[in-house]
Short mmCIF file of C-alpha atoms and ligand atoms in Angstrom, two decimals:
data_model
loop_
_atom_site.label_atom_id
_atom_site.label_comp_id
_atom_site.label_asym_id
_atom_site.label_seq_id
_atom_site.Cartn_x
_atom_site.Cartn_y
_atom_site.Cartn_z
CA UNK A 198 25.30 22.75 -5.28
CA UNK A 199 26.25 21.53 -8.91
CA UNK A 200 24.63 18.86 -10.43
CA UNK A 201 27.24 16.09 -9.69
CA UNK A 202 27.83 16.92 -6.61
CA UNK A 203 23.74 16.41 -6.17
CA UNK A 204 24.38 13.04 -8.43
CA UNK A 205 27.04 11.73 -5.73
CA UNK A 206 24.62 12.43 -2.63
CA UNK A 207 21.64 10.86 -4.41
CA UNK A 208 24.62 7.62 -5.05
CA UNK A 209 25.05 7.14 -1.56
CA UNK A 210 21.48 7.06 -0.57
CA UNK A 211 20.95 4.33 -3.15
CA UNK A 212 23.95 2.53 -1.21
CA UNK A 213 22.83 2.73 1.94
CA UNK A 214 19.11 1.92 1.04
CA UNK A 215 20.40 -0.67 -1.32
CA UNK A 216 20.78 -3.81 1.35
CA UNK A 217 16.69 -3.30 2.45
CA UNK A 218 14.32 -5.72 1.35
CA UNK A 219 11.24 -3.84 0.16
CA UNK A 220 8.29 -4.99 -1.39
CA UNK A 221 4.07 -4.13 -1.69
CA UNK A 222 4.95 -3.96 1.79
CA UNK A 223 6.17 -4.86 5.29
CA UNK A 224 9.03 -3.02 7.33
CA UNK A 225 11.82 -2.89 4.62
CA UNK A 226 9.57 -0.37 2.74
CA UNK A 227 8.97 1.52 6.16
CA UNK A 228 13.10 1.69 6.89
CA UNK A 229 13.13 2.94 3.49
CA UNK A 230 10.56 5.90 3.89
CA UNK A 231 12.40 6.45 7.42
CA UNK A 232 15.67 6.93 5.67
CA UNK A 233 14.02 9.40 2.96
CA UNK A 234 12.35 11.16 5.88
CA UNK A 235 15.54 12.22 7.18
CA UNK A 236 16.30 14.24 3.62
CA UNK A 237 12.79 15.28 2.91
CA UNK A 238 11.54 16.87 5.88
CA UNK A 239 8.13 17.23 4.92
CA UNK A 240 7.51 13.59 4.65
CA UNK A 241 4.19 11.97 6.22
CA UNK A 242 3.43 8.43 6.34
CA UNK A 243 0.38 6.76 5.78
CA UNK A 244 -0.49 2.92 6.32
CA UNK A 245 -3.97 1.69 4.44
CA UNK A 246 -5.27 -1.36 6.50
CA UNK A 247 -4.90 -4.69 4.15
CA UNK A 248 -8.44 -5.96 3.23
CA UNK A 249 -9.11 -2.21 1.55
CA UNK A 250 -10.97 -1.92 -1.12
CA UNK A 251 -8.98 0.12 -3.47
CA UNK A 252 -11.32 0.86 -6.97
CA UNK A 253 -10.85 -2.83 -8.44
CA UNK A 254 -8.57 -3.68 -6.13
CA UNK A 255 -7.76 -4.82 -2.61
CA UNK A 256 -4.94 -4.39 -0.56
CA UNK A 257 -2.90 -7.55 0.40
CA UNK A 258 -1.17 -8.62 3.66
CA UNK A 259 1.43 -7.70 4.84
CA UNK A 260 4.50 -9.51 3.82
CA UNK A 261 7.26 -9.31 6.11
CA UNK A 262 10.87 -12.04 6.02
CA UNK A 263 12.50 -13.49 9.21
CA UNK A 264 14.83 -15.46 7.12
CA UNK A 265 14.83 -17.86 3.97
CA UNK A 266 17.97 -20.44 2.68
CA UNK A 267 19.00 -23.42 1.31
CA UNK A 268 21.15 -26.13 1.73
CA UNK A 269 22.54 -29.09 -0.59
CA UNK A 270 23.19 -32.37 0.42
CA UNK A 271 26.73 -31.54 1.38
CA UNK A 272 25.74 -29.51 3.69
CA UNK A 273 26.54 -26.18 2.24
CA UNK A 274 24.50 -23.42 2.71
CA UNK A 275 24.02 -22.49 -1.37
CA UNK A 276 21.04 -19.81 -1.16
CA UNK A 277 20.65 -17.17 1.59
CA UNK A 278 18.18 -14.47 1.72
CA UNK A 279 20.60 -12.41 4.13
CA UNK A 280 23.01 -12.85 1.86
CA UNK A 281 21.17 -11.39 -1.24
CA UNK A 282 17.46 -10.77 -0.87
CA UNK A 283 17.07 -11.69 -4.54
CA UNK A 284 16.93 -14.86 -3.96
CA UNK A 285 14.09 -14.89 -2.34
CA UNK A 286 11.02 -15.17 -4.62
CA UNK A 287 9.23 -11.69 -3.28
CA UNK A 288 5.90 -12.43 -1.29
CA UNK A 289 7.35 -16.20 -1.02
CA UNK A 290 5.05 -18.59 1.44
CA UNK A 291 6.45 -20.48 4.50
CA UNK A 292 7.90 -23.61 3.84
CA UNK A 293 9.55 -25.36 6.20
CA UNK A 294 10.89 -29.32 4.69
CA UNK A 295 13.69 -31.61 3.29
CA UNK A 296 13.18 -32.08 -0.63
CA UNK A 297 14.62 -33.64 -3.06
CA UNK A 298 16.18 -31.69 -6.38
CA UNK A 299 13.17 -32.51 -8.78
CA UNK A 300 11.00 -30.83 -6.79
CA UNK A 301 13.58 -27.93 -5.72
CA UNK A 302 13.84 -27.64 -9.63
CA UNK A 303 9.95 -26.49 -9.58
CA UNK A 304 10.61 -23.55 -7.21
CA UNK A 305 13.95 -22.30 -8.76
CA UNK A 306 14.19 -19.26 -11.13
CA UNK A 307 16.67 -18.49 -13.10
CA UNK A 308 17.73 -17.16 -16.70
CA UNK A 309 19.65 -19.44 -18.79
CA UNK A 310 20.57 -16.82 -21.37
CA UNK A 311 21.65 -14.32 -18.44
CA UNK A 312 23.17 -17.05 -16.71
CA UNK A 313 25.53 -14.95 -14.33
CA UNK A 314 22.67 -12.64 -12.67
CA UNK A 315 20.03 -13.30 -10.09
CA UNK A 316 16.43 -12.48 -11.48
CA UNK A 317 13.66 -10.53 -9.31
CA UNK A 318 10.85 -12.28 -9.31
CA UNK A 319 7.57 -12.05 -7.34
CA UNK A 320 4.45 -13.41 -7.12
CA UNK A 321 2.23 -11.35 -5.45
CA UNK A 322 -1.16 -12.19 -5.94
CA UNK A 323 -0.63 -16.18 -6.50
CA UNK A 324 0.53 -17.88 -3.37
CA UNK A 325 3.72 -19.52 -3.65
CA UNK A 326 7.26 -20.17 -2.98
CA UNK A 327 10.78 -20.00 -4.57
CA UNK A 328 14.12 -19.11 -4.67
CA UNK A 329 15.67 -17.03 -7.79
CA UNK A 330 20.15 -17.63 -8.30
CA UNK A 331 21.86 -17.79 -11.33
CA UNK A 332 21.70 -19.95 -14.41
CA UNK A 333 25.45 -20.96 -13.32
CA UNK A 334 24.85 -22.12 -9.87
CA UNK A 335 21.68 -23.83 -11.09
CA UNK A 336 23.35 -25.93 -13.48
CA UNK A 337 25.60 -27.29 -10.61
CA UNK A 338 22.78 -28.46 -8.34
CA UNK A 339 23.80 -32.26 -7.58
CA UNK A 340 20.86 -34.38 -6.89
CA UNK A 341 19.54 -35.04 -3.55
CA UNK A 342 17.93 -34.11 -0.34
CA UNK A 343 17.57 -30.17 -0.27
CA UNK A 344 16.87 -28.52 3.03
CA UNK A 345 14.68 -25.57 2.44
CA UNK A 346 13.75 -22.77 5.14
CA UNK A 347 11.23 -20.08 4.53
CA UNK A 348 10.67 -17.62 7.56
CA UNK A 349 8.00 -15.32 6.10
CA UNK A 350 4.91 -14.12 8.06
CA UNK A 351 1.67 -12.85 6.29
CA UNK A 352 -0.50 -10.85 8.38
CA UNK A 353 -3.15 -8.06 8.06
CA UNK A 354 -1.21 -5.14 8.53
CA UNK A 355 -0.96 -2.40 6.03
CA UNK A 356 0.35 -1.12 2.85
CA UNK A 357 2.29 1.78 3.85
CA UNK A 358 3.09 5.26 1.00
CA UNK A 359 4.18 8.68 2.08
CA UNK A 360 3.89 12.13 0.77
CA UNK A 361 5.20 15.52 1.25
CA UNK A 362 3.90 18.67 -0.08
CA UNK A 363 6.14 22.06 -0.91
CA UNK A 364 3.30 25.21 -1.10
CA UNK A 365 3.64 27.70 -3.98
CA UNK A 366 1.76 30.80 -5.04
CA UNK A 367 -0.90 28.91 -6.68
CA UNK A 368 -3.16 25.56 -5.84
CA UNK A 369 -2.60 24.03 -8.34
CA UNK A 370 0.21 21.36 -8.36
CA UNK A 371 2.84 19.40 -10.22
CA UNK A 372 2.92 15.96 -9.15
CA UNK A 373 6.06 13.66 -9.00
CA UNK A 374 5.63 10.29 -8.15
CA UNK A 375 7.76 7.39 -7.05
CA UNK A 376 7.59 3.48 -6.07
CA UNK A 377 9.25 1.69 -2.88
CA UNK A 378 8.37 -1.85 -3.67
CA UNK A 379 11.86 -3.31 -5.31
CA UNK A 380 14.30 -4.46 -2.92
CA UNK A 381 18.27 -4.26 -3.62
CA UNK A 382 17.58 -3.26 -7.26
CA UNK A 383 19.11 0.33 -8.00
CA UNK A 384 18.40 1.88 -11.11
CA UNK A 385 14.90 0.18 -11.28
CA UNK A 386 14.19 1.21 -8.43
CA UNK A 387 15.91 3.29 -5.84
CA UNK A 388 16.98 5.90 -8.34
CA UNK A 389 13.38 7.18 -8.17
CA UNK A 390 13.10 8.06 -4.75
CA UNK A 391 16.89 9.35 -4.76
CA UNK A 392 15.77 11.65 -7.32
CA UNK A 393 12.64 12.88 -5.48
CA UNK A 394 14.93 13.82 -2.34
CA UNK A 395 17.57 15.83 -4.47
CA UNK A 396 14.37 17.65 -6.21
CA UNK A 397 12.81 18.23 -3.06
CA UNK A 398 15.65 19.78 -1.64
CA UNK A 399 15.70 22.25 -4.79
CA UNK A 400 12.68 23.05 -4.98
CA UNK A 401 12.32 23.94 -1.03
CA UNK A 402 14.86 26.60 -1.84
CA UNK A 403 13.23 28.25 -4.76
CA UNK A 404 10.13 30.75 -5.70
CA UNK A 405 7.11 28.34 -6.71
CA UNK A 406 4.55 29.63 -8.98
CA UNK A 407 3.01 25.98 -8.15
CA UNK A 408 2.19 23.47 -5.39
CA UNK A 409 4.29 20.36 -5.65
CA UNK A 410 3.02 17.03 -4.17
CA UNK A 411 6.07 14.25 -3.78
CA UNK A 412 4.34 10.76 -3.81
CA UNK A 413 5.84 7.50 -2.83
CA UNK A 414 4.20 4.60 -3.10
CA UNK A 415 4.12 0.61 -3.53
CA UNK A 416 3.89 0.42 -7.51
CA UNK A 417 0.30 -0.37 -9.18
CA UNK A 418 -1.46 -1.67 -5.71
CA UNK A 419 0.25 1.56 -4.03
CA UNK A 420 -0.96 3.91 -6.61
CA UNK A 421 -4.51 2.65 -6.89
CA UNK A 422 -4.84 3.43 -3.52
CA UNK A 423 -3.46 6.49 -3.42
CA UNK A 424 -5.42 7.90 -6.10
CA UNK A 425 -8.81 6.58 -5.02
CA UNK A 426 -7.79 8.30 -1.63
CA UNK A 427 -6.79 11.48 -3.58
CA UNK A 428 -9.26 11.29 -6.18
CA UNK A 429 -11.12 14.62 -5.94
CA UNK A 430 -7.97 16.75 -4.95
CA UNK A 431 -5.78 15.18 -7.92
CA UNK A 432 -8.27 15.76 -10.58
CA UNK A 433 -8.77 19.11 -9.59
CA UNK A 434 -5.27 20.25 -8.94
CA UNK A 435 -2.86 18.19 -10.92
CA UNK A 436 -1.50 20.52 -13.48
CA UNK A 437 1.78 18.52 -14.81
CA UNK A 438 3.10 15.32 -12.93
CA UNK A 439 6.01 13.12 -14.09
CA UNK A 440 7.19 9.39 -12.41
CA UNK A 441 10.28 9.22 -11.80
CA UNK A 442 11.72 5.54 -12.55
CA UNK A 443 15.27 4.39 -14.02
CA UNK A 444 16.83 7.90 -13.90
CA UNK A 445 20.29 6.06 -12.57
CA UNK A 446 22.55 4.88 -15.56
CA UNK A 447 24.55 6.42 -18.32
CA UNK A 448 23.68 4.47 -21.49
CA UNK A 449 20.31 6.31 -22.59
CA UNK A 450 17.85 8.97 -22.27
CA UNK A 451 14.56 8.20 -22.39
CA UNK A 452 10.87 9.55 -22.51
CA UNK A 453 7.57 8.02 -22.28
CA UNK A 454 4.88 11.27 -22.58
CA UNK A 455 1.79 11.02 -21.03
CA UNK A 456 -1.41 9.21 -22.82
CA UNK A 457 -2.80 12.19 -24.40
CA UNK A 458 1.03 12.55 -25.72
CA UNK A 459 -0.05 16.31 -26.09
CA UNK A 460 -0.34 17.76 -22.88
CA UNK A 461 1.87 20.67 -21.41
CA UNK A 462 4.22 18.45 -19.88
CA UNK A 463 4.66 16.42 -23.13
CA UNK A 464 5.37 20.06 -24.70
CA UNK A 465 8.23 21.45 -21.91
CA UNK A 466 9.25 17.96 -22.06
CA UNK A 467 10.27 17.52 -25.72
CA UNK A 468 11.29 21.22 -25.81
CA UNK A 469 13.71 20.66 -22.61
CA UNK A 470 15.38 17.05 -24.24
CA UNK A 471 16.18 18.72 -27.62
CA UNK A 472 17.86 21.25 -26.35
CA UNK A 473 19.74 19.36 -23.01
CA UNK A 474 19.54 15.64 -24.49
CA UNK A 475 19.10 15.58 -28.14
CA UNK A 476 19.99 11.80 -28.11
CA UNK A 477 16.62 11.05 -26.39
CA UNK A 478 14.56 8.48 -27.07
CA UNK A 479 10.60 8.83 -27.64
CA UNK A 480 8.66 5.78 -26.15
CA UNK A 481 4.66 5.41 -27.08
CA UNK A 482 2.40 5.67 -24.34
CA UNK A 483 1.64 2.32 -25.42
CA UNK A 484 5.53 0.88 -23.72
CA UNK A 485 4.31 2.45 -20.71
CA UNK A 486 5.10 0.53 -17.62
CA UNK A 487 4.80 2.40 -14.31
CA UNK A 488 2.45 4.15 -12.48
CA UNK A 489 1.61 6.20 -15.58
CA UNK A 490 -0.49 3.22 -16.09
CA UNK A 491 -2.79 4.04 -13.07
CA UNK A 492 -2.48 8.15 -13.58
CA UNK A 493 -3.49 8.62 -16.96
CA UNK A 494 -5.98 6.08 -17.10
CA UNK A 495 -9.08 7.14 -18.15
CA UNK A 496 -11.24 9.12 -15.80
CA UNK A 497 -8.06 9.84 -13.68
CA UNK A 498 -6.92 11.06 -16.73
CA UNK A 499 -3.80 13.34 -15.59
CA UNK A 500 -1.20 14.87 -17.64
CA UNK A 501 1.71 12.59 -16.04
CA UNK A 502 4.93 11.63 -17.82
CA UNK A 503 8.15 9.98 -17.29
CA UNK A 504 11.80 11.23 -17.83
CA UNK A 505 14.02 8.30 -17.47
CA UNK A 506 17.72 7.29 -18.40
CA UNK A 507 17.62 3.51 -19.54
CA UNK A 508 13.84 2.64 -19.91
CA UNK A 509 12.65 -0.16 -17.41
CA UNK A 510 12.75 -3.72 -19.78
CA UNK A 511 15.42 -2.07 -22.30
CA UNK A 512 18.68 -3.06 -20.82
CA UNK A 513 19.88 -6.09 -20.23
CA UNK A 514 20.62 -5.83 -16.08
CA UNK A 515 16.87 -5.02 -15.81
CA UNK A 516 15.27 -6.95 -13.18
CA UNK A 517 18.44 -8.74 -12.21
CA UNK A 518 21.01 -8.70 -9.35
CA UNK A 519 23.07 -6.28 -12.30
CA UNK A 520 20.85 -3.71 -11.80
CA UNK A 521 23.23 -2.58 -8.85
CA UNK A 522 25.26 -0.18 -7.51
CA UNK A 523 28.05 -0.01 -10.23
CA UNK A 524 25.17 0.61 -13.17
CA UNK A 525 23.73 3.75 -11.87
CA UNK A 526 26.10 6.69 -10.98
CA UNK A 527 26.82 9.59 -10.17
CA UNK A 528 27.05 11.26 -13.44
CA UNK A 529 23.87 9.55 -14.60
CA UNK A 530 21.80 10.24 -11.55
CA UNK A 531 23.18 14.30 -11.81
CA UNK A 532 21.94 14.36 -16.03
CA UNK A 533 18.27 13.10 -14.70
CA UNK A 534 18.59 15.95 -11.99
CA UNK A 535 19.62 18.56 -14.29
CA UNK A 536 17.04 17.17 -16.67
CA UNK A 537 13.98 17.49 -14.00
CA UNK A 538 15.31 20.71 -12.88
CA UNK A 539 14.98 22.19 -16.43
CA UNK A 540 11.63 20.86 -17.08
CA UNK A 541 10.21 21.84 -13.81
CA UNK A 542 11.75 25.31 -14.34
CA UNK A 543 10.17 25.35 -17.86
CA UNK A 544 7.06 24.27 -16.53
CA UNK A 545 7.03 27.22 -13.93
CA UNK A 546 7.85 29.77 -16.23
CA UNK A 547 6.01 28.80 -19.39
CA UNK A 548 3.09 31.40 -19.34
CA UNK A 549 1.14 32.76 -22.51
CA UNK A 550 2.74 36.84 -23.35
CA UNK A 551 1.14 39.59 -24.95
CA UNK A 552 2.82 42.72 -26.50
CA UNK A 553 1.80 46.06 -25.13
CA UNK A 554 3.07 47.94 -28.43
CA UNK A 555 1.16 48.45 -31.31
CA UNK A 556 3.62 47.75 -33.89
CA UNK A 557 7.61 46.68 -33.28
CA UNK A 558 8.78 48.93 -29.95
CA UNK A 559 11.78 50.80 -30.26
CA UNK A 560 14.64 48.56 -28.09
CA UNK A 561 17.14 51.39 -28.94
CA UNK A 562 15.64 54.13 -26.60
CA UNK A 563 15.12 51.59 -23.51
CA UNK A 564 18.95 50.29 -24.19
CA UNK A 565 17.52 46.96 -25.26
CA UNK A 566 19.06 46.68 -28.29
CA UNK A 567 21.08 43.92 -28.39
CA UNK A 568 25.20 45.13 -28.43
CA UNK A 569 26.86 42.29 -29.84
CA UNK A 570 24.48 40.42 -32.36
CA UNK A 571 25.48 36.97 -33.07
CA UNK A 572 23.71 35.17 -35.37
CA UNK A 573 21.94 32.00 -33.46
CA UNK A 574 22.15 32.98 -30.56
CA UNK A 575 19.75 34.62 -27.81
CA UNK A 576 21.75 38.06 -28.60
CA UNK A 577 20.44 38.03 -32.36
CA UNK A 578 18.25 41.34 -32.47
CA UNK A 579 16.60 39.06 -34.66
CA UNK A 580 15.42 36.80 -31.74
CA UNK A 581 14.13 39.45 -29.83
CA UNK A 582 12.19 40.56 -32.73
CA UNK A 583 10.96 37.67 -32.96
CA UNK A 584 9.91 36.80 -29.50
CA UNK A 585 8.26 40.14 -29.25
CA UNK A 586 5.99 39.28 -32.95
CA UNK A 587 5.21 36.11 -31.71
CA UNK A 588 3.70 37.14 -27.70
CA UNK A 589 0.22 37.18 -29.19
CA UNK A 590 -1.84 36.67 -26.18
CA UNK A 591 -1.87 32.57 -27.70
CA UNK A 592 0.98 31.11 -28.33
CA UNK A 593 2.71 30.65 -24.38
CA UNK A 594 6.39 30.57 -24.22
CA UNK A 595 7.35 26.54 -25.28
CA UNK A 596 5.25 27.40 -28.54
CA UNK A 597 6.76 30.78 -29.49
CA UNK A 598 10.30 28.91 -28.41
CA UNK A 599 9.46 26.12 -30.94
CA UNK A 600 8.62 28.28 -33.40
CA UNK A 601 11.27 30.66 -33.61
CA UNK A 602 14.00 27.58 -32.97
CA UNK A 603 15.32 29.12 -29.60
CA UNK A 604 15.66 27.13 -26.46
CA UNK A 605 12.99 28.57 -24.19
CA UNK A 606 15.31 28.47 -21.53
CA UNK A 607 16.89 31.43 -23.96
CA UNK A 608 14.42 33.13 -24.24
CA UNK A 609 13.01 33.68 -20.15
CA UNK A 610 15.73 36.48 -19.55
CA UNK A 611 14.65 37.84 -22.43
CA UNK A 612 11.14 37.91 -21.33
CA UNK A 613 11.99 39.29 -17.68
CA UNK A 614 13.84 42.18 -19.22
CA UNK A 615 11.20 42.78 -21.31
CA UNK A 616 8.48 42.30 -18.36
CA UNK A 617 10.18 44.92 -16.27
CA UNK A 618 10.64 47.30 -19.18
CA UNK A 619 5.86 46.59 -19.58
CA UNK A 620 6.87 45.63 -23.28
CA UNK A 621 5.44 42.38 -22.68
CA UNK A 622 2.28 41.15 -20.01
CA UNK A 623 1.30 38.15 -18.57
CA UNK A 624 -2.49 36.75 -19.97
CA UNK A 625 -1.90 33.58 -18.32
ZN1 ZN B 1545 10.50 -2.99 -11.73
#
């Protein structure tokens, strides 16, 4: 399947996940995970009770919505959670009353200078209500009696994540993690767990040097608790990880490496955008905003970065009913595939070389020598020159690639051919 056609299937999952209201948690984030389920068949689900203990933290109730609105004094029904679930303050309390618009004013949010788009707001961990519209509608509030409904039921449920696992040759795993927790946002959020499917339907088809563990979970809260529940296994088997956030829109290409900004997936990463997306855009580990946060804090400590298109807080729709359906396509969700796909090809293949010949081997008697020599390019005899006096046994592949100013996806046939013909070997 090519790339767009991937980027149009991963478009119509955002659509038809787009209506659910999700959040920490309640049933919009299981319909979610029961939708995913049906493209990742691998998928488990696991609830953790709400009074856990999770490191520092605990996990909440669960939040679920029956129904929320308001309506004016003419009897108009101006704010409706079916409608948009927006406009809903996210982890809102009950309320249940007839108000008048000064104190309405006190639980309305909205963005005077964006004053077209709804804003997602939530307020998770200070009890509260509120409704969220637009600056416009806002400003055309007439004074009155309000009639205000909030159907929302706290209880001690659960905080539900899922995970699915692909085997490869070896234990040791790349990790790619998502969040559930947004509800009809689309490029921050849904494009995450879009993304996931369409890579876990690649990679189930293809040879895997390494194990790859798909993790969805509530943001922050979610990934605290996964990781103290994974704590040993991650440690010891994460090898590379990236989140995948924002990976839906056209405008940019972004990357946020992880905190020791030098680890192997910072490497394949940089190496891959030059090459595929030379317009990218470095972030500092200190703009980080995901659940990078949680897995490369210290004493989790994992090499885990982030690929994304526009970075979450950089555009203007973030957070806001604009983030929709019309800002992410297809073509941008099939770049951040292609993207992934290279680095987590890179990533599998990148492996330190060693010459077997003492001195330069002669290509001409094992019909290696290149037959049309271009300057530049892969078929330079130069380049294989140089990729054979650079396998040293310690450089691995991204370094000899950087340092001979080939694309390392260049050089890997290169490296088979010379593999099979025991001109090169593997150290590790
Ligand atoms: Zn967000």
């Amino acid at each position: 399947m090519n790339p767009l056609d991937t980027g149009r299937h991963m478009h119509d999952l955002i659509s038809e996940l787009f209506p659910e209201c999700r959040s920490l948690s309640g049933n919009g984030v299981r319909r979610t995970l029961a939708v995913l389920k049906r493209e990742i068949e691998s998928l488990e689900v696991h609830e953790v009770p709400s009074g856990t203990c999770c490191f520092d933290w605990t996990v909440p109730d669960e939040w679920n919505v029956l129904n929320a609105f308001v309506i004016d004094p003419a009897g108009e029904r101006i704010l409706d959670f079916q409608q948009n679930n927006l406009h809903l303050l996210g982890y809102s309390l009950p309320f249940d009353g007839e108000i008048p618009l000064e104190e309405l004013n006190e639980h309305l949010f909205s963005l005077p200078e964006q004053p077209d788009v709804i804003p997602y707001v939530t307020s998770y961990y200070s009890p509260r209500w509120g409704f969220c519209l637009a600056h416009s509608q806002r400003e055309r509030l007439r004074p009155g009696m309000y009639r205000v409904k909030i159907d929302t039921e706290f209880s001690k449920g659960s905080l539900t994540y899922a995970e699915a696992f692909l085997p490869g040759e070896e234990e040791r795993e790349i990790l790619l993690s998502t969040y559930i927790c947004h509800p009809s946002l689309a490029n921050d959020n849904l494009s995450g767990p879009t993304l996931m499917a369409a890579l876990w339907k690649w990679l189930a088809t293809q040879r895997r040097r390494f194990s790859y563990r798909f993790v969805f979970v509530p943001e922050t809260i979610g990934a605290i608790a996964y990781i103290s529940r994974n704590f040993e296994a991650l440690r010891r088997k994460t090898y590379a990880g990236y989140v995948l956030t924002c990976v839906g829109d056209e405008r940019a290409v972004s990357f946020l490496p992880s905190r020791r900004g030098d680890a192997l997936v910072d490497r394949v990463s940089r190496h891959v955008l030059r090459y595929a997306a030379p317009e990218y855009k470095e972030y500092s580990f200190l703009e980080r905003g995901s659940d990078e946060r949680q897995y490369c804090s210290p004493g989790v400590d994992l090499p885990v970065a982030s690929i994304m298109r526009s970075k979450y807080g950089t555009y203007p729709e973030y957070h806001t009913s604009a983030d929709n359906l019309e800002f992410v396509t297809p073509q941008g969700l099939a770049k951040s595939f292609d993207l992934y796909c290279r680095c987590l090809d890179l990533l599998e293949k990148n492996r330190v070389y060693q010459t077997t010949c003492c001195c330069e081997p002669q290509l001409g008697k094992r019909g290696l020598y290149p037959t049309l020599s271009m300057k530049g390019s892969a078929g330079d005899v130069r380049v294989y020159m140089n990729l054979l006096a650079y396998a040293d046994g310690e450089r691995d592949l991204v370094g000899i690639a950087e340092h001979i100013g080939v694309s390392a996806e260049e050089l890997v046939p290169l490296v088979e051919k010379f593999l099979e013909h025991g001109l090169l070997r593997v150290c590790e």
